[in-house]
Short mmCIF file of C-alpha atoms and ligand atoms in Angstrom, two decimals:
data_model
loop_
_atom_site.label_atom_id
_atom_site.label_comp_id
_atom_site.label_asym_id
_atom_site.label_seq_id
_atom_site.Cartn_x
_atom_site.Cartn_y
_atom_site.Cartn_z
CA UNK N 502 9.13 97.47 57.81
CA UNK N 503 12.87 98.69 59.37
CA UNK N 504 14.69 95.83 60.63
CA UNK N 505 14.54 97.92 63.86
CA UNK N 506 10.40 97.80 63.51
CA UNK N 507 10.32 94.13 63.13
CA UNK N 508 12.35 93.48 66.18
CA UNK N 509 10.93 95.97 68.28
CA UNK N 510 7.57 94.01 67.61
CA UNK N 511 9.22 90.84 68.10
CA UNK N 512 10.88 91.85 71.73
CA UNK N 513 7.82 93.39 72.74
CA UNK N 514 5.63 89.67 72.28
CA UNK N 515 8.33 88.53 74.98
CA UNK N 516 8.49 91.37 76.96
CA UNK N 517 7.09 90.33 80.07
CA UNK N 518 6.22 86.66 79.82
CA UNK N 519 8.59 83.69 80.93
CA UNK N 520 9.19 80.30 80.57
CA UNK N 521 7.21 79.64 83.68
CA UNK N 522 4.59 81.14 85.45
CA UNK N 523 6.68 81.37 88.52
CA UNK N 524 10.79 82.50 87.97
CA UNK N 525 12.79 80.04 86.91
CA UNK N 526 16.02 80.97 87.74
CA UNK N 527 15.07 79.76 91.33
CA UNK N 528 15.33 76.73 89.89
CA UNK N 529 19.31 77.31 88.24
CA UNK N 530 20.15 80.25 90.37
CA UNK N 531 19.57 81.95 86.86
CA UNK N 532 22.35 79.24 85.09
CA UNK N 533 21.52 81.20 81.49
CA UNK N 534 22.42 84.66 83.36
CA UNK N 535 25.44 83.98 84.59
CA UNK N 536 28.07 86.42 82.19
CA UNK N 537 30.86 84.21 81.99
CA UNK N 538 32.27 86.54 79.49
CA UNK N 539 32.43 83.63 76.96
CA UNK N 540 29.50 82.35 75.96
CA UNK N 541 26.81 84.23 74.34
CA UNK N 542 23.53 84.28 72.24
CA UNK N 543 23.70 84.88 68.38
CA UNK N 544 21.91 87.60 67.17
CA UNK N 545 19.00 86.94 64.71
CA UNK N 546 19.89 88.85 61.20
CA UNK N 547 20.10 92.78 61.38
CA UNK N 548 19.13 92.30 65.33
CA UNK N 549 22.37 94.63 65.81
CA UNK N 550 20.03 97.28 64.98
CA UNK N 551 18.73 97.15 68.20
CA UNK N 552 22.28 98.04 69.84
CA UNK N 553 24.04 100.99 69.98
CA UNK N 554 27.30 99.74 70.59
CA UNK N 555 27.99 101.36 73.87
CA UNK N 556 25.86 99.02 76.06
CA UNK N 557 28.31 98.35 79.37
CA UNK N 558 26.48 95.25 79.93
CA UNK N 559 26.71 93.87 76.37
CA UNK N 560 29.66 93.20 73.62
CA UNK N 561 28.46 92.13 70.44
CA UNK N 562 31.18 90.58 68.12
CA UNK N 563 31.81 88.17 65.05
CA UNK N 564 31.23 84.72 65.39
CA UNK N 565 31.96 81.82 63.75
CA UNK N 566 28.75 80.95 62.68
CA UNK N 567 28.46 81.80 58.86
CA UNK N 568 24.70 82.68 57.23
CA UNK N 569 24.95 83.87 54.07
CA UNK N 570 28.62 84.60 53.88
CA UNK N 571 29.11 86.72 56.61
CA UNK N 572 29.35 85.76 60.27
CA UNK N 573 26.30 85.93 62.37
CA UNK N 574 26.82 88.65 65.46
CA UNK N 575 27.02 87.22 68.42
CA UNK N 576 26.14 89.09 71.88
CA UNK N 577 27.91 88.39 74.95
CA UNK N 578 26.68 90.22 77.76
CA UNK N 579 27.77 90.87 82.23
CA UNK N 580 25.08 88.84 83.46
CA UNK N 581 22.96 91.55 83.87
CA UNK N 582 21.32 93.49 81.13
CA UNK N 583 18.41 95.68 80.83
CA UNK N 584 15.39 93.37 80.45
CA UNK N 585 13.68 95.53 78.07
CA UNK N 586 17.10 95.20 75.72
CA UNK N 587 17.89 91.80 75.89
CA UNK N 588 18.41 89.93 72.67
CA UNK N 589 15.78 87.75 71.20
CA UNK N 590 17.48 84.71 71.44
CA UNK N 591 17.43 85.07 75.48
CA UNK N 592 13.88 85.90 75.18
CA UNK N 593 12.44 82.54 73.33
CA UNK N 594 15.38 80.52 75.43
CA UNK N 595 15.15 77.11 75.72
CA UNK N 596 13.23 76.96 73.07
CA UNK N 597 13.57 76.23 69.10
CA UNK N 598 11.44 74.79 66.24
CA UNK N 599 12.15 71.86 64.31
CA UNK N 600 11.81 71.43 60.65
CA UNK N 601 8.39 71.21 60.44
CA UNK N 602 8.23 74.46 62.59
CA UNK N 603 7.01 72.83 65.69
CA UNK N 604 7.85 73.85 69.06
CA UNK N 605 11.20 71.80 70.03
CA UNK N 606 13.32 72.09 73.06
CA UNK N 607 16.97 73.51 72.44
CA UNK N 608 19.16 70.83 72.86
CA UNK N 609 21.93 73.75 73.27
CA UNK N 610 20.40 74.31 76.65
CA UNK N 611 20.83 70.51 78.34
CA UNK N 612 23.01 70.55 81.03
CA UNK N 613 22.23 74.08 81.44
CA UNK N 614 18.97 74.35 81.58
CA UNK N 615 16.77 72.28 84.25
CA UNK N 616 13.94 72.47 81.82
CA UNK N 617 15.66 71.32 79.53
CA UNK N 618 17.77 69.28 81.26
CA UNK N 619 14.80 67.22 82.42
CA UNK N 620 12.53 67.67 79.43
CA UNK N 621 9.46 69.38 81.64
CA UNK N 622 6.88 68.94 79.09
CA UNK N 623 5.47 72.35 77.56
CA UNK N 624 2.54 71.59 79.06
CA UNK N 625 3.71 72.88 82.48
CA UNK N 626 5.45 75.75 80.91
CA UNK N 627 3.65 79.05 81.05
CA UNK N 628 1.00 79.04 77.86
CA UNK N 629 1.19 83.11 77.14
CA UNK N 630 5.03 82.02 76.68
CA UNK N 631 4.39 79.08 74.45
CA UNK N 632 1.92 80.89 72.82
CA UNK N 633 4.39 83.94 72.02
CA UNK N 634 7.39 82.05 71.30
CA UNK N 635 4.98 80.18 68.74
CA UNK N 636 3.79 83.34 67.23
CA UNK N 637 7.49 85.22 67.31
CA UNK N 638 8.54 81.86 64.71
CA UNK N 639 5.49 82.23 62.21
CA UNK N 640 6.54 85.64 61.97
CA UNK N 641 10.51 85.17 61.78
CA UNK N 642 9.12 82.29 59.11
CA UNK N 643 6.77 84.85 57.02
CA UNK N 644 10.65 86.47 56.34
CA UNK N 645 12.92 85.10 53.52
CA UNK N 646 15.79 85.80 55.39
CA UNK N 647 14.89 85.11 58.76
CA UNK N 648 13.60 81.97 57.54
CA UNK N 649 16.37 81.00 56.10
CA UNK N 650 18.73 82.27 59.60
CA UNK N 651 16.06 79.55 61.46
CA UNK N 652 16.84 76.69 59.17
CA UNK N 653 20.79 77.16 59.04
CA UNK N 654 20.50 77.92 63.05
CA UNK N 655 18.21 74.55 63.04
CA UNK N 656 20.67 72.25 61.34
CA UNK N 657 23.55 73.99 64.01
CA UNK N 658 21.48 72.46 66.68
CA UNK N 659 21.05 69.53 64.50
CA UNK N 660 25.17 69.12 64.60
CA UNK N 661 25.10 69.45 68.32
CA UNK N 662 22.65 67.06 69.00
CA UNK N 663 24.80 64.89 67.14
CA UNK N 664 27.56 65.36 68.91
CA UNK N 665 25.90 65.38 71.92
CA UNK N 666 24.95 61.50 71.05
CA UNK N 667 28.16 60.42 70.04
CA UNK N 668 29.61 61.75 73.23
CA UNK N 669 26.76 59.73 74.89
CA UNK N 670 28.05 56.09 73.35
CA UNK N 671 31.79 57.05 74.67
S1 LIG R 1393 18.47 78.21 82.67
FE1 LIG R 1393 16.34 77.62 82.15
S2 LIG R 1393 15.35 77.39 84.15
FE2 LIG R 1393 17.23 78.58 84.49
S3 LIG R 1393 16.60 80.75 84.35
FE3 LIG R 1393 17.30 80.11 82.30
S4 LIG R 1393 15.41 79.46 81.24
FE4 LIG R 1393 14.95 79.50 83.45
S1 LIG R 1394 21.39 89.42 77.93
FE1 LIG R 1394 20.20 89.35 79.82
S2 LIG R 1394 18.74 87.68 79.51
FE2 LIG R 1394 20.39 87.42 78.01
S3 LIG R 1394 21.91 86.07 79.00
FE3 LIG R 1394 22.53 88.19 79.43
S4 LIG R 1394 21.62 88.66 81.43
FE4 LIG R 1394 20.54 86.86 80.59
#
């Protein structure tokens, strides 16, 4: 399977559900949407593949964030991107798994994200997205290298959350 093949399966399992049942972004006034130009979602390995390059909504550059020797793309879009062609990492926002591949919230999203923000329980999220987020991980698991990309990404989040309670005893 092309690394084009395995994403296009992977964005299609997200394609139309969200984290709620209703939109969320009345809740933020879409906070995760907003384009500041700055921040942006890391792609998931050989994701560019998905991206020609001359999207006008979308940059994707270097980041900082070494896997494997090389830095992990990172895609910072306008605020308003095709749906269909947004980046995986939008499409199983806020969530994560933790090391023993269960469901987590993001802690990269507090602050940000109300659902987050005020730990909703998943139980009022929208199942079809739990279920699909939970399915897109076995199968970014069942691949050496996106396995590996989940647990490097995992102990990033791991770093923040540590900051994030330091900054909390100050
Ligand atoms: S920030 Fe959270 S609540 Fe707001 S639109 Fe994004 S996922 Fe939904
Ligand atoms: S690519 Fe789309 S879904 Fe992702 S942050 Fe930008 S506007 Fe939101």
């Amino acid at each position: 399977m092309t690394a084009k093949e395995f994403y296009t399966y992977l964005y299609r399992l997200l394609k139309d559900v969200t984290p709620l049942e209703v939109d969320c972004g009345g809740l933020c006034d879409g906070a995760c949407c907003k384009g500041d130009g700055e921040s942006g979602m890391y792609l998931f390995p050989g994701e560019e593949v998905m991206y020609n390059g001359n999207e006008p909504w979308m940059k994707i550059y270097d980041s900082e964030f070494i896997f494997k020797d090389k830095p992990v793309k990172i895609a910072i879009c306008n605020g308003s991107c095709k749906r269909n062609k947004r980046p995986l990492s939008c499409r199983i926002f806020p969530l994560f798994v933790d090391k023993d591949n269960n469901l987590v919230m993001d802690v990269r999203a507090k602050g940000l994200c109300p659902l987050v923000t005020a730990t909703i329980p998943f139980e009022q999220y929208n199942p079809q997205f739990i279920h699909n987020v939970k399915r897109v991980f076995k199968i970014l698991n069942n691949n050496k290298i996106t396995r590996e990309y989940v647990d490097e990404t995992r102990k990033l989040i791991d770093e923040y959350e540590e900051l994030d309670n330091i900054f909390k005893w100050n």
